[in-house]
Amino acid sequence: MDVRDWGTFLLPYEQTVEELKVKFKTMRSELKKREEYTPIEFVTGRVKRLSSILEKAQRLNVKMEDLETGIEDIAGIRIMCQFVEDIRRVAEYIRARKDLEVLYEKDYITNYKESGYRSFHMIIKYPVQTALGQKIVLAEIQIRTLAMNFWATIEHSLNYKYRESLPDEMRLRLKTAAEAASILDSEMSSIRDEILEAQKTFEENSNTTTQLLKAIHQLYFYHLVNEAIESQERFNQIWQAQDMEAMKELLDHVRELLSNAKKDSLPDGL
């Protein structure tokens, strides 16, 4: 009987998940700022439950003393993408990183499983700095589209319910659903440029609206009350008409008012 302190055993894995989540979320933000588009939609992570670790060890015939090397997905990171093409790009970014080492990859997109499961897996070694020094931890990174993830989540729940013994009819229906999800991904890829353009336009319009409302609020700070009221009324009219060109013109006008107000507020000689 294994009498180890399981809470202590899992600590490095919990730290690995938290650190990798932060790093990939930071990567997402940086790519968005640099390129206005990021292949990473969002990032999640988890440490495998003890019951799942023990069940997998039993299924793979892994001894308790070999868990750290025999079970490679105790720490798991999941990266979601909008398009299938983004998955390869994210994998390239991960391969290029110097803070982890990719041991091997499993491409279940090109070679999807009989069940219909599709995903791209990377098994990595990650150095964690613990209170007792550095520890090398194995972790699995799964990269999927949103459609792939939806299907895999449902399949996982059903497998858990039926203890890996799904009824034949259920297997067939899941396989059909996996094919439908794959078709959805293909269709989304075929109109990728249009989708990205629409998302870019939406974000630009949203930013313009936010900047304008903040600028109107700043007018009160410089005691330009009448100008603020007039600008707010004009904004309300434009918003009803959804005229983004007029919105940008109003933003330029309010910024000019603020610029002049700032100059007037400076002491003479500055």
mmCIF file of C-alpha atoms in Angstrom:
data_model
loop_
_atom_site.group_PDB
_atom_site.id
_atom_site.type_symbol
_atom_site.label_atom_id
_atom_site.label_comp_id
_atom_site.label_asym_id
_atom_site.label_seq_id
_atom_site.Cartn_x
_atom_site.Cartn_y
_atom_site.Cartn_z
ATOM 1 C CA MET A 1 0.000 0.000 0.000
ATOM 2 C CA ASP A 2 1.405 3.413 -1.003
ATOM 3 C CA VAL A 3 1.505 5.706 2.038
ATOM 4 C CA ARG A 4 2.978 8.806 0.408
ATOM 5 C CA ASP A 5 1.654 12.308 1.147
ATOM 6 C CA TRP A 6 -0.403 12.797 -2.013
ATOM 7 C CA GLY A 7 -0.926 16.498 -1.361
ATOM 8 C CA THR A 8 2.834 17.060 -1.323
ATOM 9 C CA PHE A 9 3.293 14.766 -4.339
ATOM 10 C CA LEU A 10 0.918 16.890 -6.426
ATOM 11 C CA LEU A 11 2.366 20.285 -5.424
ATOM 12 C CA PRO A 12 4.935 20.493 -8.296
ATOM 13 C CA TYR A 13 2.226 19.550 -10.796
ATOM 14 C CA GLU A 14 -0.107 22.231 -9.451
ATOM 15 C CA GLN A 15 2.711 24.775 -9.739
ATOM 16 C CA THR A 16 3.481 23.612 -13.284
ATOM 17 C CA VAL A 17 -0.120 24.080 -14.380
ATOM 18 C CA GLU A 18 -0.366 27.562 -12.878
ATOM 19 C CA GLU A 19 2.936 28.725 -14.373
ATOM 20 C CA LEU A 20 2.195 27.363 -17.836
ATOM 21 C CA LYS A 21 -1.291 28.897 -17.839
ATOM 22 C CA VAL A 22 0.218 32.308 -17.083
ATOM 23 C CA LYS A 23 2.898 31.889 -19.758
ATOM 24 C CA PHE A 24 0.501 30.876 -22.514
ATOM 25 C CA LYS A 25 -1.997 33.575 -21.577
ATOM 26 C CA THR A 26 0.866 36.086 -21.751
ATOM 27 C CA MET A 27 1.819 34.678 -25.155
ATOM 28 C CA ARG A 28 -1.768 35.208 -26.287
ATOM 29 C CA SER A 29 -1.747 38.850 -25.159
ATOM 30 C CA GLU A 30 1.623 39.556 -26.770
ATOM 31 C CA LEU A 31 0.634 38.029 -30.110
ATOM 32 C CA LYS A 32 -2.587 40.033 -30.098
ATOM 33 C CA LYS A 33 -0.690 43.280 -29.565
ATOM 34 C CA ARG A 34 1.977 42.463 -32.155
ATOM 35 C CA GLU A 35 -0.170 40.971 -34.897
ATOM 36 C CA GLU A 36 -3.759 42.029 -34.046
ATOM 37 C CA TYR A 37 -4.665 38.340 -34.125
ATOM 38 C CA THR A 38 -3.680 35.453 -31.912
ATOM 39 C CA PRO A 39 -4.052 31.751 -32.730
ATOM 40 C CA ILE A 40 -4.764 31.132 -29.032
ATOM 41 C CA GLU A 41 -8.421 31.617 -28.150
ATOM 42 C CA PHE A 42 -8.085 30.696 -24.476
ATOM 43 C CA VAL A 43 -6.062 28.496 -22.110
ATOM 44 C CA THR A 44 -7.136 26.134 -19.343
ATOM 45 C CA GLY A 45 -5.277 23.684 -17.134
ATOM 46 C CA ARG A 46 -5.813 20.993 -14.552
ATOM 47 C CA VAL A 47 -4.024 18.497 -12.329
ATOM 48 C CA LYS A 48 -5.330 14.974 -12.768
ATOM 49 C CA ARG A 49 -7.486 13.717 -9.923
ATOM 50 C CA LEU A 50 -5.939 11.073 -7.682
ATOM 51 C CA SER A 51 -8.581 8.534 -8.655
ATOM 52 C CA SER A 52 -7.793 9.109 -12.339
ATOM 53 C CA ILE A 53 -4.040 8.822 -11.715
ATOM 54 C CA LEU A 54 -4.467 5.510 -9.903
ATOM 55 C CA GLU A 55 -6.883 4.136 -12.516
ATOM 56 C CA LYS A 56 -4.505 5.047 -15.348
ATOM 57 C CA ALA A 57 -1.529 3.559 -13.491
ATOM 58 C CA GLN A 58 -3.461 0.320 -13.072
ATOM 59 C CA ARG A 59 -4.549 0.295 -16.724
ATOM 60 C CA LEU A 60 -0.982 0.924 -17.984
ATOM 61 C CA ASN A 61 0.606 -1.326 -15.363
ATOM 62 C CA VAL A 62 2.679 1.537 -13.940
ATOM 63 C CA LYS A 63 4.155 0.899 -10.498
ATOM 64 C CA MET A 64 3.484 3.454 -7.758
ATOM 65 C CA GLU A 65 7.174 4.352 -7.542
ATOM 66 C CA ASP A 66 7.207 5.107 -11.294
ATOM 67 C CA LEU A 67 4.228 7.496 -11.426
ATOM 68 C CA GLU A 68 6.357 10.564 -12.170
ATOM 69 C CA THR A 69 7.698 9.041 -15.374
ATOM 70 C CA GLY A 70 4.974 6.532 -16.214
ATOM 71 C CA ILE A 71 2.002 8.921 -16.156
ATOM 72 C CA GLU A 72 2.796 11.852 -18.447
ATOM 73 C CA ASP A 73 -0.399 13.871 -18.113
ATOM 74 C CA ILE A 74 -0.737 14.423 -14.363
ATOM 75 C CA ALA A 75 -0.268 18.087 -15.241
ATOM 76 C CA GLY A 76 -2.347 19.080 -18.245
ATOM 77 C CA ILE A 77 -2.676 22.288 -20.252
ATOM 78 C CA ARG A 78 -5.329 22.783 -22.910
ATOM 79 C CA ILE A 79 -4.980 25.483 -25.556
ATOM 80 C CA MET A 80 -8.068 26.300 -27.636
ATOM 81 C CA CYS A 81 -7.897 27.731 -31.148
ATOM 82 C CA GLN A 82 -10.517 29.108 -33.519
ATOM 83 C CA PHE A 83 -9.203 27.355 -36.621
ATOM 84 C CA VAL A 84 -7.455 24.062 -37.374
ATOM 85 C CA GLU A 85 -4.626 25.980 -39.065
ATOM 86 C CA ASP A 86 -3.904 27.766 -35.788
ATOM 87 C CA ILE A 87 -3.041 24.486 -34.056
ATOM 88 C CA ARG A 88 0.157 23.985 -36.085
ATOM 89 C CA ARG A 89 1.160 27.566 -35.465
ATOM 90 C CA VAL A 90 0.744 27.249 -31.710
ATOM 91 C CA ALA A 91 2.758 24.014 -31.758
ATOM 92 C CA GLU A 92 5.586 25.872 -33.523
ATOM 93 C CA TYR A 93 5.606 28.551 -30.827
ATOM 94 C CA ILE A 94 5.817 25.882 -28.138
ATOM 95 C CA ARG A 95 8.675 24.037 -29.878
ATOM 96 C CA ALA A 96 10.650 27.292 -30.014
ATOM 97 C CA ARG A 97 10.382 27.997 -26.288
ATOM 98 C CA LYS A 98 13.517 27.732 -24.136
ATOM 99 C CA ASP A 99 11.748 27.267 -20.803
ATOM 100 C CA LEU A 100 10.488 23.773 -21.603
ATOM 101 C CA GLU A 101 11.507 20.744 -23.668
ATOM 102 C CA VAL A 102 9.187 18.903 -26.020
ATOM 103 C CA LEU A 103 9.764 15.159 -25.645
ATOM 104 C CA TYR A 104 7.372 13.969 -28.336
ATOM 105 C CA GLU A 105 4.111 14.777 -30.067
ATOM 106 C CA LYS A 106 0.919 12.872 -30.874
ATOM 107 C CA ASP A 107 -1.021 14.112 -33.876
ATOM 108 C CA TYR A 108 -4.609 12.953 -33.460
ATOM 109 C CA ILE A 109 -5.795 15.431 -36.088
ATOM 110 C CA THR A 110 -4.086 13.876 -39.093
ATOM 111 C CA ASN A 111 -4.365 10.436 -37.503
ATOM 112 C CA TYR A 112 -7.547 10.729 -35.497
ATOM 113 C CA LYS A 113 -8.645 7.914 -33.214
ATOM 114 C CA GLU A 114 -11.203 5.294 -34.157
ATOM 115 C CA SER A 115 -13.659 6.959 -31.774
ATOM 116 C CA GLY A 116 -13.395 10.191 -33.768
ATOM 117 C CA TYR A 117 -11.207 11.954 -31.177
ATOM 118 C CA ARG A 118 -9.148 14.782 -32.671
ATOM 119 C CA SER A 119 -6.502 16.827 -30.883
ATOM 120 C CA PHE A 120 -2.780 17.630 -31.013
ATOM 121 C CA HIS A 121 -0.781 16.529 -27.977
ATOM 122 C CA MET A 122 2.712 17.551 -26.864
ATOM 123 C CA ILE A 123 4.466 15.839 -23.964
ATOM 124 C CA ILE A 124 6.949 18.216 -22.360
ATOM 125 C CA LYS A 125 9.500 18.384 -19.572
ATOM 126 C CA TYR A 126 9.124 21.507 -17.457
ATOM 127 C CA PRO A 127 11.556 22.662 -14.730
ATOM 128 C CA VAL A 128 9.724 23.817 -11.608
ATOM 129 C CA GLN A 129 11.522 25.812 -8.932
ATOM 130 C CA THR A 130 10.171 24.393 -5.673
ATOM 131 C CA ALA A 131 11.079 25.289 -2.102
ATOM 132 C CA LEU A 132 13.432 22.284 -2.113
ATOM 133 C CA GLY A 133 15.076 23.133 -5.444
ATOM 134 C CA GLN A 134 14.408 22.471 -9.104
ATOM 135 C CA LYS A 135 12.220 19.538 -10.097
ATOM 136 C CA ILE A 136 11.597 18.311 -13.638
ATOM 137 C CA VAL A 137 7.907 17.621 -14.228
ATOM 138 C CA LEU A 138 6.252 15.895 -17.169
ATOM 139 C CA ALA A 139 3.161 17.614 -18.544
ATOM 140 C CA GLU A 140 0.829 17.252 -21.502
ATOM 141 C CA ILE A 141 -0.268 20.144 -23.698
ATOM 142 C CA GLN A 142 -3.404 19.562 -25.767
ATOM 143 C CA ILE A 143 -4.116 21.940 -28.649
ATOM 144 C CA ARG A 144 -7.622 21.829 -30.131
ATOM 145 C CA THR A 145 -10.274 23.826 -31.892
ATOM 146 C CA LEU A 146 -13.398 24.757 -29.970
ATOM 147 C CA ALA A 147 -15.377 22.115 -31.887
ATOM 148 C CA MET A 148 -12.824 19.403 -31.074
ATOM 149 C CA ASN A 149 -12.876 20.385 -27.416
ATOM 150 C CA PHE A 150 -16.679 20.308 -27.200
ATOM 151 C CA TRP A 151 -16.747 16.785 -28.629
ATOM 152 C CA ALA A 152 -13.859 15.539 -26.452
ATOM 153 C CA THR A 153 -15.450 16.917 -23.295
ATOM 154 C CA ILE A 154 -18.712 15.093 -23.991
ATOM 155 C CA GLU A 155 -16.904 11.861 -24.875
ATOM 156 C CA HIS A 156 -14.837 12.029 -21.681
ATOM 157 C CA SER A 157 -17.974 12.444 -19.563
ATOM 158 C CA LEU A 158 -19.689 9.497 -21.257
ATOM 159 C CA ASN A 159 -16.610 7.280 -20.922
ATOM 160 C CA TYR A 160 -16.494 8.101 -17.231
ATOM 161 C CA LYS A 161 -20.175 7.203 -16.852
ATOM 162 C CA TYR A 162 -19.850 3.904 -18.739
ATOM 163 C CA ARG A 163 -16.360 3.090 -17.444
ATOM 164 C CA GLU A 164 -14.810 2.980 -20.946
ATOM 165 C CA SER A 165 -17.506 0.517 -22.093
ATOM 166 C CA LEU A 166 -19.752 2.694 -24.218
ATOM 167 C CA PRO A 167 -22.760 0.985 -25.827
ATOM 168 C CA ASP A 168 -22.246 0.384 -29.557
ATOM 169 C CA GLU A 169 -25.061 2.760 -30.497
ATOM 170 C CA MET A 170 -23.486 5.510 -28.373
ATOM 171 C CA ARG A 171 -20.079 4.923 -30.001
ATOM 172 C CA LEU A 172 -21.622 5.225 -33.457
ATOM 173 C CA ARG A 173 -23.449 8.432 -32.604
ATOM 174 C CA LEU A 174 -20.306 9.940 -31.077
ATOM 175 C CA LYS A 175 -18.309 9.046 -34.171
ATOM 176 C CA THR A 176 -20.944 10.712 -36.350
ATOM 177 C CA ALA A 177 -20.804 13.790 -34.125
ATOM 178 C CA ALA A 178 -16.992 13.871 -34.420
ATOM 179 C CA GLU A 179 -17.280 13.867 -38.209
ATOM 180 C CA ALA A 180 -19.807 16.706 -37.995
ATOM 181 C CA ALA A 181 -17.415 18.694 -35.778
ATOM 182 C CA SER A 182 -14.647 18.112 -38.321
ATOM 183 C CA ILE A 183 -16.888 19.381 -41.127
ATOM 184 C CA LEU A 184 -17.675 22.459 -39.015
ATOM 185 C CA ASP A 185 -13.953 23.157 -38.572
ATOM 186 C CA SER A 186 -13.409 22.801 -42.328
ATOM 187 C CA GLU A 187 -16.265 25.196 -43.088
ATOM 188 C CA MET A 188 -14.925 27.755 -40.626
ATOM 189 C CA SER A 189 -11.475 27.493 -42.210
ATOM 190 C CA SER A 190 -12.971 28.115 -45.660
ATOM 191 C CA ILE A 191 -14.330 31.500 -44.509
ATOM 192 C CA ARG A 192 -11.451 32.260 -42.144
ATOM 193 C CA ASP A 193 -10.519 35.593 -43.755
ATOM 194 C CA GLU A 194 -14.093 36.872 -43.577
ATOM 195 C CA ILE A 195 -14.404 35.813 -39.931
ATOM 196 C CA LEU A 196 -11.138 37.494 -38.952
ATOM 197 C CA GLU A 197 -12.074 40.679 -40.792
ATOM 198 C CA ALA A 198 -15.436 40.781 -39.022
ATOM 199 C CA GLN A 199 -13.783 40.224 -35.642
ATOM 200 C CA LYS A 200 -11.228 42.949 -36.338
ATOM 201 C CA THR A 201 -13.953 45.422 -37.328
ATOM 202 C CA PHE A 202 -15.968 44.599 -34.224
ATOM 203 C CA GLU A 203 -12.949 45.105 -31.960
ATOM 204 C CA GLU A 204 -11.995 48.406 -33.618
ATOM 205 C CA ASN A 205 -15.540 49.700 -33.267
ATOM 206 C CA SER A 206 -15.696 48.588 -29.657
ATOM 207 C CA ASN A 207 -12.392 50.335 -28.868
ATOM 208 C CA THR A 208 -13.551 53.540 -30.561
ATOM 209 C CA THR A 209 -16.750 53.555 -28.498
ATOM 210 C CA THR A 210 -14.869 52.961 -25.252
ATOM 211 C CA GLN A 211 -12.283 55.653 -26.006
ATOM 212 C CA LEU A 212 -14.975 58.188 -26.887
ATOM 213 C CA LEU A 213 -16.984 57.619 -23.706
ATOM 214 C CA LYS A 214 -13.826 57.959 -21.602
ATOM 215 C CA ALA A 215 -12.854 61.139 -23.455
ATOM 216 C CA ILE A 216 -16.313 62.666 -22.914
ATOM 217 C CA HIS A 217 -16.012 61.911 -19.205
ATOM 218 C CA GLN A 218 -12.616 63.669 -19.131
ATOM 219 C CA LEU A 219 -14.234 66.878 -20.393
ATOM 220 C CA TYR A 220 -15.869 67.274 -16.968
ATOM 221 C CA PHE A 221 -12.414 67.161 -15.365
ATOM 222 C CA TYR A 222 -11.465 70.281 -17.320
ATOM 223 C CA HIS A 223 -14.808 71.931 -16.462
ATOM 224 C CA LEU A 224 -16.013 71.723 -20.046
ATOM 225 C CA VAL A 225 -19.501 70.835 -18.885
ATOM 226 C CA ASN A 226 -21.447 72.202 -21.856
ATOM 227 C CA GLU A 227 -19.069 70.508 -24.287
ATOM 228 C CA ALA A 228 -19.442 67.232 -22.392
ATOM 229 C CA ILE A 229 -23.243 67.409 -22.460
ATOM 230 C CA GLU A 230 -23.274 68.273 -26.176
ATOM 231 C CA SER A 231 -20.820 65.462 -26.957
ATOM 232 C CA GLN A 232 -22.876 62.950 -24.966
ATOM 233 C CA GLU A 233 -26.040 63.947 -26.802
ATOM 234 C CA ARG A 234 -24.224 63.648 -30.120
ATOM 235 C CA PHE A 235 -22.879 60.232 -29.065
ATOM 236 C CA ASN A 236 -26.401 59.031 -28.256
ATOM 237 C CA GLN A 237 -27.601 60.028 -31.744
ATOM 238 C CA ILE A 238 -24.638 58.360 -33.439
ATOM 239 C CA TRP A 239 -25.040 55.216 -31.342
ATOM 240 C CA GLN A 240 -28.661 54.879 -32.392
ATOM 241 C CA ALA A 241 -27.638 55.240 -36.039
ATOM 242 C CA GLN A 242 -24.610 52.927 -35.631
ATOM 243 C CA ASP A 243 -22.546 55.364 -37.728
ATOM 244 C CA MET A 244 -18.962 54.460 -36.884
ATOM 245 C CA GLU A 245 -17.453 57.086 -39.183
ATOM 246 C CA ALA A 246 -19.359 59.784 -37.307
ATOM 247 C CA MET A 247 -18.222 58.141 -34.057
ATOM 248 C CA LYS A 248 -14.567 58.484 -35.099
ATOM 249 C CA GLU A 249 -15.109 62.122 -36.114
ATOM 250 C CA LEU A 250 -16.664 62.877 -32.741
ATOM 251 C CA LEU A 251 -13.747 61.154 -30.991
ATOM 252 C CA ASP A 252 -11.293 63.368 -32.898
ATOM 253 C CA HIS A 253 -13.325 66.452 -31.963
ATOM 254 C CA VAL A 254 -13.413 65.569 -28.246
ATOM 255 C CA ARG A 255 -9.701 64.789 -28.266
ATOM 256 C CA GLU A 256 -9.041 68.210 -29.783
ATOM 257 C CA LEU A 257 -11.105 69.844 -27.020
ATOM 258 C CA LEU A 258 -9.096 67.967 -24.410
ATOM 259 C CA SER A 259 -5.803 68.855 -26.062
ATOM 260 C CA ASN A 260 -6.649 72.561 -26.036
ATOM 261 C CA ALA A 261 -7.875 72.348 -22.447
ATOM 262 C CA LYS A 262 -4.616 70.732 -21.349
ATOM 263 C CA LYS A 263 -2.588 73.469 -23.045
ATOM 264 C CA ASP A 264 -4.687 76.194 -21.379
ATOM 265 C CA SER A 265 -4.196 74.576 -17.977
ATOM 266 C CA LEU A 266 -0.380 74.710 -18.173
ATOM 267 C CA PRO A 267 1.369 77.550 -16.262
ATOM 268 C CA ASP A 268 2.710 80.373 -18.451
ATOM 269 C CA GLY A 269 6.167 79.726 -19.810
ATOM 270 C CA LEU A 270 5.824 75.962 -19.914
#
